[in-house]
Amino acid sequence: NIHKYRSETTKATQRIKNLKRKMTKMSSNHLRKNPAALLLSATFCWSLAAALDGNAFENPQSLTDVICGGRPRSACEVELDVPEACATGGLGADPACPIVFFLHGSGGTNNWFARTSGVHDANMIGVYPQGEGGWNTGPKTSNNCHWSEYECTTDPDEGDLIASIIDEIRALGGTGNVYAYGNSNGAALAHRLASNGGTQLPIKGIIVSVTQLLSSPERSGPGTLNYNQPSSSRGTPPVSILSIMGDADGLIPYEGGSSSVFNGDDSFQLMPTMDSMALWASHNGCTGSYQTSEHSSDMGDGTATKFDYTSGCPEGIYVEHYAIHGGGHGAGGAQVNGAKIDVLGFVAKVEGAVGGSPPPTPSPPTSGCDNDASWSGK
C-alpha cells in the first residue's frame, strides 16, 4: 500500500508538470487579461498537489519523509491513518473529521496504533508519531543540552514536531479539530501540547492516563512551545480533558512530587492530581466544583471514583477525572463498570458540544437488506 501511495503521488506530480508545460504555452498577455484563468489554474495545481487520501484499515500512510528530515531524531516516524469518509473528495471538499494524535509512553512504539486506535470505526483521523525512546518532556540522559537551554537545536523539540504535523495535515485539506491521547510519557506530552495551545497547536481536547501536570519548572526543553502549565496570559485556549490515574501509582505519584522518571532532578515536580485537575478547570473558566460518582473497576481494590467538573464549565468544555483506587501505573487500561474508558467516545462528545461537524456516519450496509417492491420515493 505504501508503494501504491507513492506511485499515486508520483502520478500527481507528473500531472502537475504536464499542466505547467501547458500553462507556459499560454501567453502572458492572456493571463494578465484573464486573472480568473490564472486563479483557476493555480487552484487546480493545488488540488492535484494537496489531497488527504484515504487508506485501508491497518495500512496507514507515511508522513515521515515530509516531517522528519533535518530534525535531530534517529527514530522519527509519522503515520497518518485516514478513513475513506475523512478523505478529500475533490475541489471544495471539507473533511472535518476530528484529528487525534496517539502518543506512546516512554520506551514505547507507534507500531500498534494502526491496529488498535479505532479511528476507522469512529471515522476520525489518526496520527501516530514515534518518539526518541519517549518524548522530551523532562531531563533525559540522551539529551545534549540542559533542559533550561531553550535555544538548543540538537535535542528533540516536541512542540515544533507536532505543530509541523498539524500544518501538513492542514495543507493536505484536513480541517477538523485536533485532539491528543497519551499514556504516561505520552500523557505528559499531551498536557504540554495543550498548555501551549494556540495557532500553532490548536488542541481542542486531551485524554491523559497516568500523568498529571508538572508544578515546576515553568518551561523545559528546546523551542518556544515548551511551557509546562496552561496560562491565559500567554493566550492558551480552553481545552477539554479526560484524565485517568491510579491513586497507588508507584512511578507517577497521585499526590504529586518527584519521580524517578526525572533522573534525580528535583527541579521537576508533579502537581497533586486533584490540583492538576483544578488548574485545568480554573483555566477553562469552570467554577471548580465537581460531582462525584462511584464505580467498579478491574484494577486495584475494585473501585473507582469519577470527578466531573463539567456542570460548572462553559458550554462545550468537559473536564473529567477517574481515580482508580489502588491502581498502579497501568491504570490507564482499567475497565470501569465492565468496559474500558472510551477515548474516542470522549472526542465525539466534545465534538458534539463544540458545534463542530460530527464524524461522518458510516455508509449503510449493501448486503443483508430486503427490498420492498411496494415502496417508492427518494
Short mmCIF file of C-alpha atoms in Angstrom, two decimals:
data_model
loop_
_atom_site.label_atom_id
_atom_site.label_comp_id
_atom_site.label_asym_id
_atom_site.label_seq_id
_atom_site.Cartn_x
_atom_site.Cartn_y
_atom_site.Cartn_z
CA ASN A 1 0.00 0.00 0.00
CA ILE A 2 2.84 2.41 0.70
CA HIS A 3 4.22 1.67 -2.78
CA LYS A 4 0.77 2.34 -4.23
CA TYR A 5 0.58 5.63 -2.30
CA ARG A 6 3.99 6.72 -3.57
CA SER A 7 3.02 5.71 -7.10
CA GLU A 8 -0.12 7.81 -6.91
CA THR A 9 1.92 10.72 -5.54
CA THR A 10 4.35 10.37 -8.46
CA LYS A 11 1.48 10.38 -10.93
CA ALA A 12 0.04 13.52 -9.34
CA THR A 13 3.43 15.19 -9.53
CA GLN A 14 3.68 14.29 -13.22
CA ARG A 15 0.21 15.73 -13.86
CA ILE A 16 1.36 18.98 -12.27
CA LYS A 17 4.44 19.06 -14.51
CA ASN A 18 2.28 18.46 -17.58
CA LEU A 19 -0.06 21.23 -16.51
CA LYS A 20 2.84 23.60 -16.02
CA ARG A 21 4.09 22.87 -19.54
CA LYS A 22 0.66 23.64 -20.93
CA MET A 23 0.48 26.86 -18.92
CA THR A 24 3.82 28.04 -20.27
CA LYS A 25 2.34 27.86 -23.77
CA MET A 26 -0.33 30.36 -22.78
CA SER A 27 0.70 33.91 -23.49
CA SER A 28 1.46 36.12 -20.53
CA ASN A 29 -0.86 38.71 -22.06
CA HIS A 30 -3.75 36.25 -21.93
CA LEU A 31 -3.12 35.55 -18.25
CA ARG A 32 -2.84 39.26 -17.45
CA LYS A 33 -6.11 39.92 -19.24
CA ASN A 34 -7.80 36.93 -17.63
CA PRO A 35 -6.89 36.81 -13.92
CA ALA A 36 -9.71 34.35 -13.33
CA ALA A 37 -7.98 31.87 -15.63
CA LEU A 38 -4.76 32.25 -13.65
CA LEU A 39 -6.60 31.73 -10.36
CA LEU A 40 -8.37 28.65 -11.70
CA SER A 41 -5.08 27.21 -12.95
CA ALA A 42 -3.35 27.82 -9.62
CA THR A 43 -6.27 26.31 -7.71
CA PHE A 44 -6.24 23.27 -9.99
CA CYS A 45 -2.50 22.85 -9.39
CA TRP A 46 -3.08 22.96 -5.64
CA SER A 47 -5.88 20.41 -5.84
CA LEU A 48 -3.56 17.98 -7.64
CA ALA A 49 -0.70 18.55 -5.21
CA ALA A 50 -2.59 18.53 -1.92
CA ALA A 51 -5.08 15.82 -1.15
CA LEU A 52 -5.99 13.99 2.02
CA ASP A 53 -6.16 10.44 0.68
CA GLY A 54 -7.98 7.65 2.46
CA ASN A 55 -6.30 4.36 3.36
CA ALA A 56 -7.41 0.90 4.38
CA PHE A 57 -7.52 -0.33 7.98
CA GLU A 58 -4.04 -1.25 9.29
CA ASN A 59 -2.40 0.42 6.28
CA PRO A 60 -1.61 3.99 7.39
CA GLN A 61 0.15 6.47 5.15
CA SER A 62 3.59 7.83 5.91
CA LEU A 63 4.47 11.46 6.58
CA THR A 64 7.96 10.51 7.70
CA ASP A 65 9.85 11.94 4.73
CA VAL A 66 7.92 15.20 4.88
CA ILE A 67 8.18 15.74 8.64
CA CYS A 68 11.35 14.07 9.92
CA GLY A 69 14.04 15.38 7.59
CA GLY A 70 16.52 17.76 9.18
CA ARG A 71 15.44 17.08 12.76
CA PRO A 72 17.79 15.77 15.48
CA ARG A 73 15.98 12.43 15.57
CA SER A 74 17.06 8.90 14.68
CA ALA A 75 13.76 7.06 15.29
CA CYS A 76 11.38 9.63 13.83
CA GLU A 77 8.36 8.22 12.02
CA VAL A 78 4.89 9.65 11.46
CA GLU A 79 1.92 7.57 10.35
CA LEU A 80 -1.32 9.15 9.11
CA ASP A 81 -4.46 6.99 9.27
CA VAL A 82 -7.36 8.39 7.20
CA PRO A 83 -10.67 6.54 6.83
CA GLU A 84 -12.24 7.00 3.40
CA ALA A 85 -15.06 9.02 4.98
CA CYS A 86 -12.48 11.60 6.08
CA ALA A 87 -10.60 11.90 2.77
CA THR A 88 -10.93 14.89 0.49
CA GLY A 89 -13.41 14.29 -2.31
CA GLY A 90 -12.10 16.86 -4.74
CA LEU A 91 -12.07 20.64 -5.13
CA GLY A 92 -14.09 22.31 -2.38
CA ALA A 93 -14.24 19.26 -0.10
CA ASP A 94 -14.20 19.92 3.63
CA PRO A 95 -13.13 16.79 5.57
CA ALA A 96 -13.85 17.96 9.12
CA CYS A 97 -13.21 14.63 10.86
CA PRO A 98 -11.52 15.09 14.25
CA ILE A 99 -7.74 14.62 14.13
CA VAL A 100 -6.46 12.53 17.05
CA PHE A 101 -2.78 12.16 17.96
CA PHE A 102 -1.88 8.89 19.70
CA LEU A 103 1.24 9.33 21.84
CA HIS A 104 3.04 6.27 23.20
CA GLY A 105 4.78 6.10 26.55
CA SER A 106 8.49 6.06 27.34
CA GLY A 107 10.23 3.24 25.50
CA GLY A 108 7.04 2.58 23.55
CA THR A 109 6.27 2.40 19.87
CA ASN A 110 3.69 3.68 17.41
CA ASN A 111 3.56 0.34 15.60
CA TRP A 112 0.33 -0.94 17.09
CA PHE A 113 -1.89 2.16 16.88
CA ALA A 114 -2.96 1.43 13.30
CA ARG A 115 -4.49 -1.81 14.57
CA THR A 116 -5.89 -0.63 17.90
CA SER A 117 -6.77 3.09 17.68
CA GLY A 118 -10.33 2.57 16.44
CA VAL A 119 -10.30 5.61 14.15
CA HIS A 120 -11.75 3.69 11.19
CA ASP A 121 -14.78 2.65 13.25
CA ALA A 122 -15.18 6.15 14.67
CA ASN A 123 -14.45 7.97 11.38
CA MET A 124 -11.68 10.08 12.83
CA ILE A 125 -8.18 10.76 11.51
CA GLY A 126 -5.40 9.09 13.50
CA VAL A 127 -1.84 10.41 13.76
CA TYR A 128 0.84 8.10 15.16
CA PRO A 129 4.26 9.73 15.68
CA GLN A 130 7.28 7.87 17.04
CA GLY A 131 9.34 9.48 19.78
CA GLU A 132 13.02 9.08 20.54
CA GLY A 133 12.56 6.31 23.09
CA GLY A 134 9.89 8.56 24.53
CA TRP A 135 9.12 12.27 24.47
CA ASN A 136 11.38 15.13 25.54
CA THR A 137 9.22 16.44 28.37
CA GLY A 138 11.84 16.24 31.11
CA PRO A 139 15.54 15.62 31.75
CA LYS A 140 16.79 12.76 29.55
CA THR A 141 20.22 11.15 29.60
CA SER A 142 20.16 11.09 25.79
CA ASN A 143 19.85 14.89 25.54
CA ASN A 144 22.83 17.02 24.55
CA CYS A 145 21.61 20.20 26.24
CA HIS A 146 20.38 21.06 29.71
CA TRP A 147 16.60 21.33 29.86
CA SER A 148 16.90 25.09 30.53
CA GLU A 149 18.71 25.73 27.22
CA TYR A 150 15.66 26.73 25.22
CA GLU A 151 17.71 27.68 22.16
CA CYS A 152 19.11 24.15 21.84
CA THR A 153 18.84 22.72 18.32
CA THR A 154 20.38 19.28 18.91
CA ASP A 155 17.62 17.81 21.12
CA PRO A 156 14.06 16.90 20.06
CA ASP A 157 11.63 19.84 20.03
CA GLU A 158 8.31 18.10 20.57
CA GLY A 159 6.11 21.17 20.23
CA ASP A 160 7.59 22.03 16.85
CA LEU A 161 7.29 18.40 15.68
CA ILE A 162 3.57 18.18 16.45
CA ALA A 163 2.91 21.69 15.08
CA SER A 164 4.61 20.70 11.82
CA ILE A 165 2.46 17.58 11.53
CA ILE A 166 -0.68 19.64 12.06
CA ASP A 167 0.48 22.11 9.40
CA GLU A 168 1.00 19.27 6.93
CA ILE A 169 -2.45 17.79 7.58
CA ARG A 170 -3.99 21.23 7.13
CA ALA A 171 -2.09 21.62 3.85
CA LEU A 172 -3.50 18.29 2.69
CA GLY A 173 -7.02 19.51 3.42
CA GLY A 174 -7.79 18.23 6.92
CA THR A 175 -9.92 20.83 8.69
CA GLY A 176 -11.07 19.03 11.85
CA ASN A 177 -10.42 19.86 15.48
CA VAL A 178 -7.21 18.45 16.98
CA TYR A 179 -7.02 16.14 20.00
CA ALA A 180 -4.20 14.29 21.75
CA TYR A 181 -4.35 11.00 23.63
CA GLY A 182 -1.32 9.85 25.58
CA ASN A 183 -0.30 7.32 28.20
CA SER A 184 2.40 8.01 30.80
CA ASN A 185 5.18 9.95 28.99
CA GLY A 186 2.73 10.38 26.10
CA ALA A 187 0.26 11.94 28.52
CA ALA A 188 2.98 14.30 29.70
CA LEU A 189 3.37 15.44 26.10
CA ALA A 190 -0.41 15.79 25.69
CA HIS A 191 -0.51 18.05 28.77
CA ARG A 192 2.34 20.10 27.31
CA LEU A 193 0.73 20.43 23.88
CA ALA A 194 -2.49 21.69 25.46
CA SER A 195 -0.55 24.02 27.76
CA ASN A 196 1.00 25.60 24.64
CA GLY A 197 -2.25 25.61 22.71
CA GLY A 198 -2.97 28.32 20.18
CA THR A 199 -2.46 28.96 16.50
CA GLN A 200 0.43 26.50 16.17
CA LEU A 201 -1.09 23.88 18.44
CA PRO A 202 -4.89 24.19 18.12
CA ILE A 203 -5.62 21.50 20.70
CA LYS A 204 -9.35 21.11 21.41
CA GLY A 205 -9.10 18.28 23.92
CA ILE A 206 -6.73 15.81 25.57
CA ILE A 207 -7.15 12.33 27.04
CA VAL A 208 -4.37 11.63 29.53
CA SER A 209 -3.68 8.49 31.50
CA VAL A 210 -1.33 8.10 34.48
CA THR A 211 0.31 11.52 34.31
CA GLN A 212 -0.71 14.94 35.60
CA LEU A 213 0.66 18.45 35.07
CA LEU A 214 4.07 19.49 36.35
CA SER A 215 4.13 22.16 39.05
CA SER A 216 7.73 23.03 38.08
CA PRO A 217 9.67 24.06 36.12
CA GLU A 218 7.70 26.62 34.16
CA ARG A 219 9.48 25.68 30.91
CA SER A 220 11.78 22.88 29.81
CA GLY A 221 13.39 21.71 26.60
CA PRO A 222 14.06 23.32 23.22
CA GLY A 223 11.93 25.85 21.41
CA THR A 224 9.09 28.16 22.35
CA LEU A 225 6.26 25.62 22.70
CA ASN A 226 7.77 24.28 25.90
CA TYR A 227 5.65 25.61 28.76
CA ASN A 228 4.52 23.06 31.34
CA GLN A 229 1.33 24.70 32.56
CA PRO A 230 -1.50 26.48 30.74
CA SER A 231 -1.72 30.25 31.01
CA SER A 232 -4.42 32.65 29.88
CA SER A 233 -1.82 35.42 29.82
CA ARG A 234 0.00 33.51 27.07
CA GLY A 235 -3.28 33.00 25.25
CA THR A 236 -3.69 29.29 25.95
CA PRO A 237 -7.28 28.48 24.89
CA PRO A 238 -9.63 26.32 26.96
CA VAL A 239 -9.27 22.59 26.43
CA SER A 240 -11.47 19.66 27.39
CA ILE A 241 -9.70 16.97 29.39
CA LEU A 242 -10.35 13.37 30.39
CA SER A 243 -7.86 12.10 32.98
CA ILE A 244 -7.34 8.56 34.29
CA MET A 245 -4.98 7.93 37.21
CA GLY A 246 -4.24 5.16 39.68
CA ASP A 247 -4.04 6.53 43.21
CA ALA A 248 -1.42 3.92 44.17
CA ASP A 249 0.92 4.58 41.24
CA GLY A 250 4.49 3.97 42.39
CA LEU A 251 6.07 5.70 39.38
CA ILE A 252 3.92 8.81 38.93
CA PRO A 253 2.62 9.59 42.42
CA TYR A 254 -1.07 10.53 42.55
CA GLU A 255 -0.25 13.05 45.27
CA GLY A 256 2.49 14.64 43.19
CA GLY A 257 6.10 15.39 44.00
CA SER A 258 9.23 13.94 42.47
CA SER A 259 9.54 10.80 40.35
CA SER A 260 12.34 8.51 39.25
CA VAL A 261 11.49 9.37 35.62
CA PHE A 262 13.21 12.73 36.19
CA ASN A 263 16.60 11.08 36.83
CA GLY A 264 17.09 12.70 40.23
CA ASP A 265 16.47 16.26 39.03
CA ASP A 266 14.36 17.79 41.81
CA SER A 267 13.57 20.82 39.64
CA PHE A 268 10.85 18.63 38.15
CA GLN A 269 7.88 18.26 40.47
CA LEU A 270 4.45 16.84 39.69
CA MET A 271 1.29 18.53 40.90
CA PRO A 272 -1.04 16.53 43.09
CA THR A 273 -3.56 15.06 40.66
CA MET A 274 -6.53 16.95 42.06
CA ASP A 275 -4.54 20.20 41.91
CA SER A 276 -3.75 19.46 38.28
CA MET A 277 -7.46 18.95 37.56
CA ALA A 278 -8.33 22.12 39.50
CA LEU A 279 -5.82 24.14 37.45
CA TRP A 280 -7.28 22.88 34.17
CA ALA A 281 -10.80 23.60 35.44
CA SER A 282 -9.85 27.12 36.51
CA HIS A 283 -8.02 27.80 33.25
CA ASN A 284 -11.08 26.64 31.32
CA GLY A 285 -13.34 29.07 33.16
CA CYS A 286 -15.04 26.40 35.28
CA THR A 287 -16.22 27.07 38.80
CA GLY A 288 -14.01 24.32 40.20
CA SER A 289 -16.87 22.41 41.80
CA TYR A 290 -17.34 18.81 40.79
CA GLN A 291 -19.77 15.94 41.12
CA THR A 292 -18.56 12.50 42.18
CA SER A 293 -19.87 9.07 41.29
CA GLU A 294 -18.67 5.64 42.40
CA HIS A 295 -17.93 2.80 40.00
CA SER A 296 -16.46 -0.69 39.86
CA SER A 297 -13.04 -1.36 38.38
CA ASP A 298 -10.99 -4.42 37.39
CA MET A 299 -7.83 -2.95 38.95
CA GLY A 300 -6.65 -2.01 42.41
CA ASP A 301 -9.24 -2.56 45.11
CA GLY A 302 -12.02 -2.92 42.55
CA THR A 303 -13.44 0.60 42.89
CA ALA A 304 -13.11 3.91 41.07
CA THR A 305 -14.38 7.44 41.58
CA LYS A 306 -15.28 9.81 38.77
CA PHE A 307 -14.83 13.54 39.40
CA ASP A 308 -16.85 15.53 36.88
CA TYR A 309 -16.32 19.32 36.75
CA THR A 310 -18.35 19.81 33.58
CA SER A 311 -21.56 21.23 35.05
CA GLY A 312 -19.59 24.26 36.27
CA CYS A 313 -17.78 24.80 32.98
CA PRO A 314 -18.62 26.95 29.96
CA GLU A 315 -20.69 25.26 27.30
CA GLY A 316 -18.64 22.87 25.20
CA ILE A 317 -15.96 22.21 27.83
CA TYR A 318 -15.67 18.83 29.53
CA VAL A 319 -13.36 18.23 32.49
CA GLU A 320 -13.46 14.68 33.88
CA HIS A 321 -11.16 12.60 36.06
CA TYR A 322 -11.26 8.91 37.01
CA ALA A 323 -9.34 7.84 40.12
CA ILE A 324 -8.72 4.07 40.04
CA HIS A 325 -8.41 3.26 43.75
CA GLY A 326 -5.42 1.07 44.46
CA GLY A 327 -4.46 1.23 40.79
CA GLY A 328 -0.84 1.43 39.68
CA HIS A 329 0.87 2.75 36.58
CA GLY A 330 -1.24 0.53 34.34
CA ALA A 331 -4.46 2.18 35.48
CA GLY A 332 -4.94 3.83 32.10
CA GLY A 333 -6.12 0.47 30.79
CA ALA A 334 -8.57 -0.16 33.62
CA GLN A 335 -12.13 -1.20 32.99
CA VAL A 336 -14.76 0.89 34.73
CA ASN A 337 -18.15 -0.73 35.13
CA GLY A 338 -17.02 -3.57 32.89
CA ALA A 339 -15.67 -1.53 29.98
CA LYS A 340 -12.53 0.46 29.21
CA ILE A 341 -12.93 4.20 29.24
CA ASP A 342 -13.84 5.25 25.70
CA VAL A 343 -11.13 7.60 24.42
CA LEU A 344 -12.74 8.32 21.05
CA GLY A 345 -16.16 8.47 22.67
CA PHE A 346 -14.87 11.42 24.69
CA VAL A 347 -13.67 13.07 21.48
CA ALA A 348 -17.10 12.52 19.90
CA LYS A 349 -18.78 14.01 22.98
CA VAL A 350 -16.64 17.15 22.80
CA GLU A 351 -17.24 17.42 19.06
CA GLY A 352 -20.99 17.40 19.60
CA ALA A 353 -20.69 20.01 22.32
CA VAL A 354 -18.42 22.43 20.47
CA GLY A 355 -20.67 22.53 17.45
CA GLY A 356 -18.11 21.08 15.08
CA SER A 357 -19.14 18.76 12.31
CA PRO A 358 -19.74 15.32 13.82
CA PRO A 359 -17.75 12.46 12.35
CA PRO A 360 -19.35 11.20 9.13
CA THR A 361 -21.82 8.35 9.52
CA PRO A 362 -20.57 5.06 8.06
CA SER A 363 -22.26 4.00 4.83
CA PRO A 364 -25.30 1.73 5.26
CA PRO A 365 -24.76 -1.97 4.59
CA THR A 366 -25.07 -3.12 0.99
CA SER A 367 -25.95 -6.70 1.91
CA GLY A 368 -28.40 -8.29 4.28
CA CYS A 369 -31.19 -5.91 3.26
CA ASP A 370 -34.65 -6.82 1.96
CA ASN A 371 -36.07 -4.90 -0.96
CA ASP A 372 -39.64 -3.63 -0.57
CA ALA A 373 -41.09 -3.52 -4.07
CA SER A 374 -44.13 -1.55 -2.90
CA TRP A 375 -42.04 1.39 -1.62
CA SER A 376 -41.21 4.29 -3.90
CA GLY A 377 -39.69 7.69 -3.47
CA LYS A 378 -36.26 9.11 -2.75
#
